[in-house]
mmCIF file of C-alpha atoms in Angstrom:
data_model
loop_
_atom_site.group_PDB
_atom_site.id
_atom_site.type_symbol
_atom_site.label_atom_id
_atom_site.label_comp_id
_atom_site.label_asym_id
_atom_site.label_seq_id
_atom_site.Cartn_x
_atom_site.Cartn_y
_atom_site.Cartn_z
ATOM 1 C CA MET S 24 -12.617 -34.494 39.009
ATOM 2 C CA LEU S 25 -16.135 -35.276 40.155
ATOM 3 C CA GLU S 26 -16.785 -38.762 41.582
ATOM 4 C CA ILE S 27 -20.287 -40.207 41.101
ATOM 5 C CA LYS S 28 -21.592 -43.640 42.009
ATOM 6 C CA TYR S 29 -23.542 -45.402 39.275
ATOM 7 C CA GLU S 30 -26.197 -47.216 41.262
ATOM 8 C CA TYR S 31 -26.996 -49.913 38.680
ATOM 9 C CA THR S 32 -23.475 -51.374 38.731
ATOM 10 C CA GLY S 33 -22.008 -49.865 41.879
ATOM 11 C CA GLU S 34 -19.135 -48.387 39.846
ATOM 12 C CA ILE S 35 -17.528 -45.081 40.769
ATOM 13 C CA LEU S 36 -17.409 -42.810 37.714
ATOM 14 C CA ASN S 37 -14.918 -39.943 37.487
ATOM 15 C CA PHE S 38 -15.683 -36.873 35.390
ATOM 16 C CA ASP S 39 -13.570 -33.929 34.399
ATOM 17 C CA GLN S 40 -15.649 -30.889 35.374
ATOM 18 C CA PHE S 41 -15.017 -28.992 32.130
ATOM 19 C CA TRP S 42 -16.072 -32.097 30.157
ATOM 20 C CA LEU S 43 -19.224 -32.309 32.261
ATOM 21 C CA ARG S 44 -20.148 -28.693 31.583
ATOM 22 C CA ASP S 45 -19.361 -29.104 27.880
ATOM 23 C CA HIS S 46 -21.899 -31.940 27.783
ATOM 24 C CA CYS S 47 -24.744 -30.030 29.383
ATOM 25 C CA ARG S 48 -27.965 -30.824 27.520
ATOM 26 C CA CYS S 49 -30.152 -27.977 28.750
ATOM 27 C CA LEU S 50 -31.996 -25.862 26.171
ATOM 28 C CA GLU S 51 -29.483 -23.043 26.603
ATOM 29 C CA CYS S 52 -26.534 -25.311 25.729
ATOM 30 C CA TYR S 53 -28.026 -27.861 23.344
ATOM 31 C CA ASN S 54 -30.468 -27.738 20.435
ATOM 32 C CA GLU S 55 -32.747 -30.781 20.776
ATOM 33 C CA VAL S 56 -34.092 -30.326 17.254
ATOM 34 C CA THR S 57 -30.761 -30.246 15.394
ATOM 35 C CA LYS S 58 -28.885 -32.369 17.994
ATOM 36 C CA GLN S 59 -26.090 -29.773 18.054
ATOM 37 C CA ARG S 60 -24.342 -27.804 20.752
ATOM 38 C CA LYS S 61 -25.105 -24.091 20.929
ATOM 39 C CA HIS S 62 -22.027 -22.838 22.774
ATOM 40 C CA ASN S 63 -18.414 -22.158 21.847
ATOM 41 C CA LEU S 64 -15.915 -23.666 24.282
ATOM 42 C CA LEU S 65 -14.492 -20.194 24.842
ATOM 43 C CA ASP S 66 -17.919 -19.101 26.074
ATOM 44 C CA LEU S 67 -17.370 -21.207 29.196
ATOM 45 C CA PRO S 68 -15.480 -19.607 32.122
ATOM 46 C CA ASP S 69 -11.843 -20.668 32.539
ATOM 47 C CA ASP S 70 -12.457 -21.454 36.194
ATOM 48 C CA ILE S 71 -15.681 -23.396 35.681
ATOM 49 C CA ALA S 72 -16.340 -25.677 38.634
ATOM 50 C CA VAL S 73 -19.164 -27.567 40.299
ATOM 51 C CA LYS S 74 -20.637 -25.577 43.203
ATOM 52 C CA HIS S 75 -22.838 -28.440 44.422
ATOM 53 C CA TRP S 76 -24.518 -31.530 43.001
ATOM 54 C CA HIS S 77 -26.829 -34.390 43.923
ATOM 55 C CA SER S 78 -28.351 -37.515 42.409
ATOM 56 C CA THR S 79 -32.087 -38.007 42.406
ATOM 57 C CA GLU S 80 -33.477 -40.659 44.728
ATOM 58 C CA ASP S 81 -34.163 -43.082 41.876
ATOM 59 C CA GLY S 82 -30.511 -42.857 40.769
ATOM 60 C CA LYS S 83 -31.435 -41.820 37.243
ATOM 61 C CA LEU S 84 -30.431 -38.141 37.201
ATOM 62 C CA LEU S 85 -27.483 -36.019 38.244
ATOM 63 C CA LYS S 86 -28.273 -32.360 39.002
ATOM 64 C CA VAL S 87 -25.424 -29.851 39.067
ATOM 65 C CA LYS S 88 -25.178 -26.172 39.943
ATOM 66 C CA TRP S 89 -22.051 -24.440 38.638
ATOM 67 C CA ASN S 90 -20.025 -21.606 40.134
ATOM 68 C CA ASP S 91 -21.298 -19.229 37.417
ATOM 69 C CA GLY S 92 -24.913 -19.925 38.394
ATOM 70 C CA HIS S 93 -25.699 -22.241 35.474
ATOM 71 C CA CYS S 94 -27.705 -25.403 36.252
ATOM 72 C CA SER S 95 -27.346 -28.717 34.437
ATOM 73 C CA GLU S 96 -29.147 -32.031 34.554
ATOM 74 C CA TYR S 97 -27.704 -35.318 33.253
ATOM 75 C CA GLY S 98 -29.075 -38.815 32.817
ATOM 76 C CA LEU S 99 -26.787 -41.224 34.695
ATOM 77 C CA ASP S 100 -27.130 -43.762 31.880
ATOM 78 C CA PHE S 101 -25.954 -41.095 29.426
ATOM 79 C CA LEU S 102 -22.898 -40.349 31.549
ATOM 80 C CA TYR S 103 -22.112 -44.039 32.062
ATOM 81 C CA ASN S 104 -22.263 -44.829 28.339
ATOM 82 C CA SER S 105 -20.132 -41.780 27.468
ATOM 83 C CA GLN S 106 -16.950 -43.276 28.942
ATOM 84 C CA VAL S 107 -14.162 -44.445 26.675
ATOM 85 C CA ASP S 108 -14.236 -48.012 28.000
ATOM 86 C CA LYS S 109 -17.926 -48.290 27.085
ATOM 87 C CA ILE S 110 -17.386 -47.678 23.377
ATOM 88 C CA VAL S 111 -19.005 -50.369 21.234
ATOM 89 C CA LEU S 112 -17.425 -50.424 17.793
ATOM 90 C CA LEU S 113 -18.681 -51.930 14.550
ATOM 91 C CA ASN S 114 -15.878 -54.498 14.822
ATOM 92 C CA ASP S 115 -17.546 -56.061 17.872
ATOM 93 C CA LEU S 116 -20.542 -57.046 15.729
ATOM 94 C CA ARG S 117 -18.501 -58.594 12.924
ATOM 95 C CA THR S 118 -18.138 -62.337 12.509
ATOM 96 C CA PRO S 119 -14.779 -63.243 10.903
ATOM 97 C CA TRP S 120 -15.042 -66.155 8.455
ATOM 98 C CA LYS S 121 -13.151 -68.706 6.453
ATOM 99 C CA LEU S 122 -14.591 -70.549 3.449
ATOM 100 C CA SER S 123 -16.206 -73.385 5.414
ATOM 101 C CA GLU S 124 -17.811 -70.936 7.830
ATOM 102 C CA ILE S 125 -19.272 -68.579 5.242
ATOM 103 C CA LEU S 126 -20.680 -71.462 3.192
ATOM 104 C CA SER S 127 -22.645 -72.579 6.251
ATOM 105 C CA LYS S 128 -24.216 -69.089 6.401
ATOM 106 C CA GLU S 129 -24.796 -68.679 2.671
ATOM 107 C CA ASN S 130 -28.599 -68.776 2.930
ATOM 108 C CA ASP S 131 -28.504 -65.900 5.454
ATOM 109 C CA LEU S 132 -26.785 -63.725 2.853
ATOM 110 C CA GLN S 133 -29.388 -64.117 0.084
ATOM 111 C CA PHE S 134 -32.203 -61.579 -0.417
ATOM 112 C CA LYS S 135 -34.820 -61.420 -3.175
ATOM 113 C CA PHE S 136 -35.073 -58.239 -5.211
ATOM 114 C CA THR S 137 -38.856 -58.000 -4.786
ATOM 115 C CA HIS S 138 -38.495 -58.273 -1.014
ATOM 116 C CA VAL S 139 -35.749 -55.635 -0.898
ATOM 117 C CA VAL S 140 -37.836 -53.061 -2.753
ATOM 118 C CA SER S 141 -41.027 -53.774 -0.800
ATOM 119 C CA SER S 142 -39.998 -54.671 2.754
ATOM 120 C CA ASP S 143 -38.270 -52.458 5.324
ATOM 121 C CA GLU S 144 -37.649 -55.565 7.443
ATOM 122 C CA CYS S 145 -35.815 -57.182 4.525
ATOM 123 C CA VAL S 146 -33.623 -54.092 4.134
ATOM 124 C CA LYS S 147 -32.802 -54.189 7.846
ATOM 125 C CA ASN S 148 -31.874 -57.867 7.676
ATOM 126 C CA LEU S 149 -29.709 -57.221 4.620
ATOM 127 C CA VAL S 150 -27.794 -54.385 6.285
ATOM 128 C CA LYS S 151 -27.412 -56.466 9.457
ATOM 129 C CA ALA S 152 -25.906 -59.348 7.468
ATOM 130 C CA LEU S 153 -23.637 -56.893 5.657
ATOM 131 C CA VAL S 154 -22.378 -55.536 8.986
ATOM 132 C CA GLN S 155 -21.857 -59.034 10.377
ATOM 133 C CA TYR S 156 -20.332 -60.880 7.419
ATOM 134 C CA GLY S 157 -19.294 -58.104 5.049
ATOM 135 C CA ILE S 158 -21.054 -59.549 2.006
ATOM 136 C CA VAL S 159 -24.653 -60.087 0.785
ATOM 137 C CA PHE S 160 -26.449 -60.958 -2.443
ATOM 138 C CA ILE S 161 -29.659 -59.665 -4.012
ATOM 139 C CA GLN S 162 -31.230 -62.292 -6.257
ATOM 140 C CA ARG S 163 -33.605 -62.197 -9.242
ATOM 141 C CA VAL S 164 -32.694 -58.682 -10.336
ATOM 142 C CA PRO S 165 -33.400 -57.871 -13.999
ATOM 143 C CA ALA S 166 -29.996 -57.838 -15.660
ATOM 144 C CA ASN S 167 -29.609 -54.172 -16.537
ATOM 145 C CA THR S 168 -28.037 -51.112 -14.971
ATOM 146 C CA THR S 169 -31.317 -49.347 -14.262
ATOM 147 C CA MET S 170 -32.690 -52.138 -12.077
ATOM 148 C CA THR S 171 -29.330 -52.579 -10.371
ATOM 149 C CA GLU S 172 -29.377 -48.909 -9.469
ATOM 150 C CA MET S 173 -32.968 -49.177 -8.217
ATOM 151 C CA ALA S 174 -32.023 -52.020 -5.880
ATOM 152 C CA ILE S 175 -29.079 -50.149 -4.367
ATOM 153 C CA ARG S 176 -30.823 -46.778 -4.023
ATOM 154 C CA ARG S 177 -33.561 -48.564 -2.066
ATOM 155 C CA ILE S 178 -30.908 -49.124 0.623
ATOM 156 C CA PHE S 179 -28.087 -46.579 0.197
ATOM 157 C CA PRO S 180 -27.235 -43.397 -1.705
ATOM 158 C CA ILE S 181 -24.672 -44.005 -4.443
ATOM 159 C CA MET S 182 -21.172 -42.536 -4.303
ATOM 160 C CA LYS S 183 -19.953 -40.553 -7.302
ATOM 161 C CA THR S 184 -16.328 -40.905 -8.415
ATOM 162 C CA PHE S 185 -14.481 -40.249 -11.672
ATOM 163 C CA PHE S 186 -15.839 -43.663 -12.765
ATOM 164 C CA GLY S 187 -19.317 -42.124 -12.503
ATOM 165 C CA GLU S 188 -22.183 -43.208 -10.219
ATOM 166 C CA MET S 189 -23.252 -46.431 -11.918
ATOM 167 C CA PHE S 190 -20.274 -47.712 -13.891
ATOM 168 C CA THR S 191 -19.854 -50.410 -16.537
ATOM 169 C CA ILE S 192 -16.856 -52.750 -16.572
ATOM 170 C CA THR S 193 -15.791 -54.355 -19.850
ATOM 171 C CA ASP S 194 -12.459 -55.083 -21.481
ATOM 172 C CA ALA S 195 -13.224 -52.306 -23.998
ATOM 173 C CA SER S 196 -13.217 -49.484 -21.416
ATOM 174 C CA ASP S 197 -10.852 -46.552 -21.656
ATOM 175 C CA HIS S 198 -9.960 -46.609 -17.926
ATOM 176 C CA SER S 199 -6.340 -47.424 -17.069
ATOM 177 C CA ASP S 200 -7.153 -50.188 -14.604
ATOM 178 C CA THR S 201 -6.485 -53.939 -14.572
ATOM 179 C CA ALA S 202 -10.142 -54.472 -13.626
ATOM 180 C CA TYR S 203 -11.078 -53.221 -17.115
ATOM 181 C CA SER S 204 -9.346 -56.133 -18.811
ATOM 182 C CA LYS S 205 -9.701 -59.917 -19.135
ATOM 183 C CA GLU S 206 -6.650 -60.595 -16.979
ATOM 184 C CA TYR S 207 -6.568 -62.380 -13.638
ATOM 185 C CA LEU S 208 -7.188 -59.936 -10.796
ATOM 186 C CA GLY S 209 -5.895 -60.960 -7.367
ATOM 187 C CA SER S 210 -7.476 -60.271 -3.989
ATOM 188 C CA HIS S 211 -7.663 -56.537 -3.331
ATOM 189 C CA THR S 212 -9.715 -53.620 -2.076
ATOM 190 C CA ASP S 213 -10.689 -50.724 -4.327
ATOM 191 C CA ASN S 214 -9.755 -47.045 -4.024
ATOM 192 C CA THR S 215 -6.557 -47.414 -1.985
ATOM 193 C CA TYR S 216 -5.488 -44.257 -3.816
ATOM 194 C CA PHE S 217 -8.482 -42.265 -2.484
ATOM 195 C CA CYS S 218 -8.225 -40.266 0.742
ATOM 196 C CA ASP S 219 -11.523 -41.931 1.705
ATOM 197 C CA ALA S 220 -12.029 -45.282 -0.026
ATOM 198 C CA ALA S 221 -15.567 -46.398 -0.802
ATOM 199 C CA GLY S 222 -17.200 -48.235 2.085
ATOM 200 C CA LEU S 223 -19.178 -50.679 -0.053
ATOM 201 C CA GLN S 224 -18.810 -51.987 -3.577
ATOM 202 C CA VAL S 225 -21.621 -53.343 -5.749
ATOM 203 C CA LEU S 226 -21.212 -55.668 -8.747
ATOM 204 C CA HIS S 227 -23.759 -57.238 -11.094
ATOM 205 C CA CYS S 228 -22.824 -59.405 -14.088
ATOM 206 C CA LEU S 229 -25.152 -58.416 -16.922
ATOM 207 C CA GLN S 230 -23.840 -60.845 -19.506
ATOM 208 C CA HIS S 231 -20.967 -63.180 -20.398
ATOM 209 C CA LEU S 232 -21.026 -64.223 -24.056
ATOM 210 C CA ASN S 233 -18.953 -66.736 -26.002
ATOM 211 C CA GLY S 234 -16.413 -67.404 -23.274
ATOM 212 C CA THR S 235 -15.426 -69.060 -20.034
ATOM 213 C CA GLY S 236 -13.774 -68.117 -16.753
ATOM 214 C CA GLY S 237 -14.299 -64.883 -14.878
ATOM 215 C CA GLU S 238 -15.174 -66.514 -11.543
ATOM 216 C CA ASN S 239 -15.193 -64.016 -8.682
ATOM 217 C CA PHE S 240 -13.658 -64.716 -5.284
ATOM 218 C CA PHE S 241 -13.862 -63.100 -1.860
ATOM 219 C CA VAL S 242 -11.670 -63.254 1.247
ATOM 220 C CA ASP S 243 -12.532 -61.912 4.688
ATOM 221 C CA GLY S 244 -9.676 -59.481 5.370
ATOM 222 C CA LEU S 245 -10.771 -59.195 8.990
ATOM 223 C CA ASN S 246 -10.249 -62.919 9.521
ATOM 224 C CA ALA S 247 -6.901 -62.791 7.713
ATOM 225 C CA ALA S 248 -5.713 -59.871 9.855
ATOM 226 C CA TYR S 249 -6.758 -61.649 13.060
ATOM 227 C CA GLU S 250 -4.862 -64.739 11.937
ATOM 228 C CA LEU S 251 -1.765 -62.636 11.279
ATOM 229 C CA LYS S 252 -2.087 -60.997 14.702
ATOM 230 C CA ARG S 253 -2.387 -64.364 16.450
ATOM 231 C CA SER S 254 0.473 -66.052 14.618
ATOM 232 C CA TYR S 255 2.813 -63.157 13.836
ATOM 233 C CA PRO S 256 2.042 -60.224 16.173
ATOM 234 C CA GLU S 257 5.228 -58.417 15.192
ATOM 235 C CA PHE S 258 4.191 -58.502 11.513
ATOM 236 C CA PHE S 259 0.699 -57.269 12.392
ATOM 237 C CA ASP S 260 2.274 -54.370 14.283
ATOM 238 C CA ILE S 261 4.369 -53.392 11.255
ATOM 239 C CA LEU S 262 1.478 -53.564 8.777
ATOM 240 C CA SER S 263 -0.745 -51.515 11.082
ATOM 241 C CA LYS S 264 1.808 -48.699 11.339
ATOM 242 C CA VAL S 265 3.690 -48.364 8.045
ATOM 243 C CA PRO S 266 1.850 -46.199 5.466
ATOM 244 C CA VAL S 267 1.847 -47.756 1.995
ATOM 245 C CA PRO S 268 1.501 -45.284 -0.917
ATOM 246 C CA ALA S 269 -1.039 -45.982 -3.673
ATOM 247 C CA GLU S 270 -1.867 -44.037 -6.817
ATOM 248 C CA TYR S 271 -4.080 -44.024 -9.882
ATOM 249 C CA ILE S 272 -3.013 -42.229 -13.065
ATOM 250 C CA GLU S 273 -4.865 -41.720 -16.323
ATOM 251 C CA ALA S 274 -5.612 -38.751 -18.545
ATOM 252 C CA GLY S 275 -7.093 -36.028 -16.346
ATOM 253 C CA GLN S 276 -6.741 -38.031 -13.112
ATOM 254 C CA HIS S 277 -3.929 -38.483 -10.587
ATOM 255 C CA HIS S 278 -5.053 -39.778 -7.204
ATOM 256 C CA LYS S 279 -2.565 -40.632 -4.469
ATOM 257 C CA HIS S 280 -2.889 -41.649 -0.823
ATOM 258 C CA SER S 281 -0.816 -43.421 1.826
ATOM 259 C CA ALA S 282 -2.130 -45.451 4.766
ATOM 260 C CA PRO S 283 -1.321 -48.766 6.486
ATOM 261 C CA LEU S 284 -2.579 -52.055 5.063
ATOM 262 C CA ILE S 285 -4.299 -52.646 8.409
ATOM 263 C CA CYS S 286 -5.864 -49.516 9.905
ATOM 264 C CA THR S 287 -6.694 -49.643 13.617
ATOM 265 C CA ASP S 288 -8.752 -47.442 15.909
ATOM 266 C CA PRO S 289 -6.425 -45.091 17.859
ATOM 267 C CA VAL S 290 -8.506 -45.484 21.034
ATOM 268 C CA THR S 291 -9.316 -49.199 21.167
ATOM 269 C CA GLY S 292 -6.761 -50.730 18.809
ATOM 270 C CA ASN S 293 -9.570 -52.601 17.014
ATOM 271 C CA ILE S 294 -9.250 -53.165 13.274
ATOM 272 C CA VAL S 295 -11.217 -50.503 11.389
ATOM 273 C CA GLN S 296 -10.153 -50.812 7.746
ATOM 274 C CA LEU S 297 -8.206 -53.195 5.522
ATOM 275 C CA ARG S 298 -6.406 -51.773 2.482
ATOM 276 C CA LEU S 299 -4.769 -54.100 -0.007
ATOM 277 C CA ASN S 300 -4.035 -53.569 -3.668
ATOM 278 C CA VAL S 301 -0.743 -54.792 -5.098
ATOM 279 C CA TYR S 302 -1.616 -53.243 -8.461
ATOM 280 C CA ASP S 303 -2.153 -49.666 -7.306
ATOM 281 C CA ARG S 304 0.969 -49.392 -5.143
ATOM 282 C CA ALA S 305 3.018 -46.268 -5.840
ATOM 283 C CA VAL S 306 6.756 -45.879 -5.230
ATOM 284 C CA PHE S 307 7.269 -47.189 -1.699
ATOM 285 C CA ASN S 308 9.089 -44.254 -0.101
ATOM 286 C CA THR S 309 7.597 -44.104 3.392
ATOM 287 C CA LEU S 310 10.168 -46.304 5.132
ATOM 288 C CA PRO S 311 13.980 -46.179 5.439
ATOM 289 C CA GLN S 312 15.715 -48.751 3.233
ATOM 290 C CA ARG S 313 17.221 -50.477 6.282
ATOM 291 C CA GLU S 314 13.672 -51.393 7.419
ATOM 292 C CA MET S 315 12.409 -52.626 4.054
ATOM 293 C CA ALA S 316 13.365 -56.281 4.552
ATOM 294 C CA THR S 317 11.215 -56.655 7.660
ATOM 295 C CA PHE S 318 8.293 -54.898 6.014
ATOM 296 C CA TYR S 319 8.376 -57.118 2.927
ATOM 297 C CA GLU S 320 8.626 -60.212 5.114
ATOM 298 C CA SER S 321 5.515 -59.045 6.961
ATOM 299 C CA PHE S 322 3.672 -58.192 3.748
ATOM 300 C CA ARG S 323 4.494 -61.524 2.101
ATOM 301 C CA LYS S 324 3.395 -63.490 5.161
ATOM 302 C CA PHE S 325 0.082 -61.620 5.180
ATOM 303 C CA LEU S 326 -0.429 -62.328 1.471
ATOM 304 C CA GLN S 327 0.149 -66.027 2.137
ATOM 305 C CA ILE S 328 -2.702 -65.960 4.638
ATOM 306 C CA VAL S 329 -4.974 -63.967 2.319
ATOM 307 C CA GLN S 330 -4.274 -66.311 -0.608
ATOM 308 C CA ASN S 331 -4.686 -69.525 1.389
ATOM 309 C CA PRO S 332 -7.492 -71.529 -0.324
ATOM 310 C CA VAL S 333 -9.218 -72.143 3.054
ATOM 311 C CA ASN S 334 -9.971 -68.397 3.194
ATOM 312 C CA LYS S 335 -11.136 -67.978 -0.411
ATOM 313 C CA TRP S 336 -14.815 -68.104 -1.446
ATOM 314 C CA CYS S 337 -14.959 -68.582 -5.214
ATOM 315 C CA LEU S 338 -18.201 -68.329 -7.201
ATOM 316 C CA LYS S 339 -19.350 -67.165 -10.591
ATOM 317 C CA LEU S 340 -21.719 -64.208 -10.587
ATOM 318 C CA GLN S 341 -24.611 -64.801 -12.942
ATOM 319 C CA PRO S 342 -26.965 -62.261 -14.535
ATOM 320 C CA GLY S 343 -29.668 -61.487 -11.994
ATOM 321 C CA THR S 344 -27.421 -61.595 -8.908
ATOM 322 C CA ILE S 345 -26.050 -58.438 -7.277
ATOM 323 C CA VAL S 346 -23.249 -58.783 -4.769
ATOM 324 C CA ILE S 347 -22.638 -56.027 -2.194
ATOM 325 C CA PHE S 348 -19.484 -56.244 -0.101
ATOM 326 C CA ASP S 349 -17.629 -54.194 2.482
ATOM 327 C CA ASN S 350 -14.674 -52.577 0.707
ATOM 328 C CA TRP S 351 -13.071 -51.810 4.086
ATOM 329 C CA ARG S 352 -13.069 -55.495 4.967
ATOM 330 C CA ILE S 353 -13.584 -57.942 2.095
ATOM 331 C CA TYR S 354 -10.849 -58.579 -0.468
ATOM 332 C CA HIS S 355 -12.204 -59.436 -3.895
ATOM 333 C CA GLY S 356 -10.773 -60.625 -7.205
ATOM 334 C CA ARG S 357 -11.608 -62.585 -10.329
ATOM 335 C CA HIS S 358 -10.143 -65.213 -12.612
ATOM 336 C CA SER S 359 -9.192 -64.347 -16.179
ATOM 337 C CA TYR S 360 -11.869 -64.930 -18.780
ATOM 338 C CA THR S 361 -12.526 -65.230 -22.488
ATOM 339 C CA GLY S 362 -15.403 -63.902 -24.551
ATOM 340 C CA HIS S 363 -17.323 -60.723 -23.842
ATOM 341 C CA ARG S 364 -18.408 -59.907 -20.284
ATOM 342 C CA THR S 365 -20.277 -56.837 -19.048
ATOM 343 C CA MET S 366 -20.470 -55.897 -15.376
ATOM 344 C CA THR S 367 -22.281 -52.963 -13.862
ATOM 345 C CA GLY S 368 -21.722 -51.603 -10.381
ATOM 346 C CA CYS S 369 -21.258 -48.679 -8.060
ATOM 347 C CA TYR S 370 -19.774 -47.584 -4.746
ATOM 348 C CA VAL S 371 -21.358 -46.481 -1.467
ATOM 349 C CA GLN S 372 -19.583 -44.132 0.903
ATOM 350 C CA ARG S 373 -18.546 -45.610 4.244
ATOM 351 C CA THR S 374 -20.354 -42.899 6.171
ATOM 352 C CA ASP S 375 -23.648 -43.696 4.377
ATOM 353 C CA PHE S 376 -23.294 -47.419 5.109
ATOM 354 C CA ILE S 377 -22.626 -46.835 8.819
ATOM 355 C CA SER S 378 -25.352 -44.183 9.040
ATOM 356 C CA LYS S 379 -27.911 -46.645 7.663
ATOM 357 C CA ALA S 380 -26.831 -49.273 10.189
ATOM 358 C CA ARG S 381 -27.273 -46.750 13.007
ATOM 359 C CA VAL S 382 -30.674 -45.529 11.805
ATOM 360 C CA LEU S 383 -31.883 -49.156 11.665
ATOM 361 C CA GLY S 384 -30.668 -49.750 15.229
ATOM 362 C CA ILE S 385 -28.079 -52.330 14.191
ATOM 363 C CA ILE S 386 -25.134 -50.435 15.699
ATOM 364 C CA ASP S 387 -24.879 -47.562 18.197
#
């Protein structure tokens, strides 16, 4: 290990010497244009070691000469921020909310269509709000699929699934999904049966004729999970470890995936993804029968928190309003309805959502 003092904080940083060599950013080791390494790990000598090193007088650079004659130069800030305890995750920027809290921020979540398509600053503010609260609205959008697609493509690329890119939801669809009906649809996330569920979901009500009902509702899964962790840590532990199988079956399609209801980061333990869909659950065969009682107790307690009215934001989407929400965080549902209703929408991949937030300087 190599010990280096970080002058700005006075901390002593310890570096594995092979790690240090692997992170050399000289032109021989790193392509500044593509931001990619040039070397194979096996290209480095087995006995690689620091021959001598020194920090520059201003404390900004570390210069190293290796036992194979190679020379490296590192920014001390780069080395400091590369340590595991300096990781800043998306979760740290999120603001968990209940109904009363999100209603007080409602104006911060509203963005005009004309501003979205014409202003980069508006797009940045929209993505920032989406990162922080998990849900935003674009107002005054012409009520058709083409304009809905234009609004979303201004911000993100659209994810293609077997539903298509832009999809239409009516009770006359041929998809084998409760969402394509008039029935009540409880709080859930989409795509629990995909290996990589969509990161964002977009919905826009184009029309609702000759009927009532159909109000949409949203619950912050992050807040619900935190509440479970505070009040029932043993239940949180179970739901963050036990994989729950989900599947989707229709003609020509059979998707299946298993993962915990609460997915945590293996390094920090922070909550990364919420998965919840009681409709898409497959045969639950990932736990011994003797452990089922405790799991179901945990699951039911979590559902009680999710379904508590203090956590539920209910509103009726009207033609002209697009809602975008984080499918890895926000549970959504809708009340049953009568008449004829047409919704359009799409998905955005998680990686494209996070990439946009990074490019805009919202997250690291």
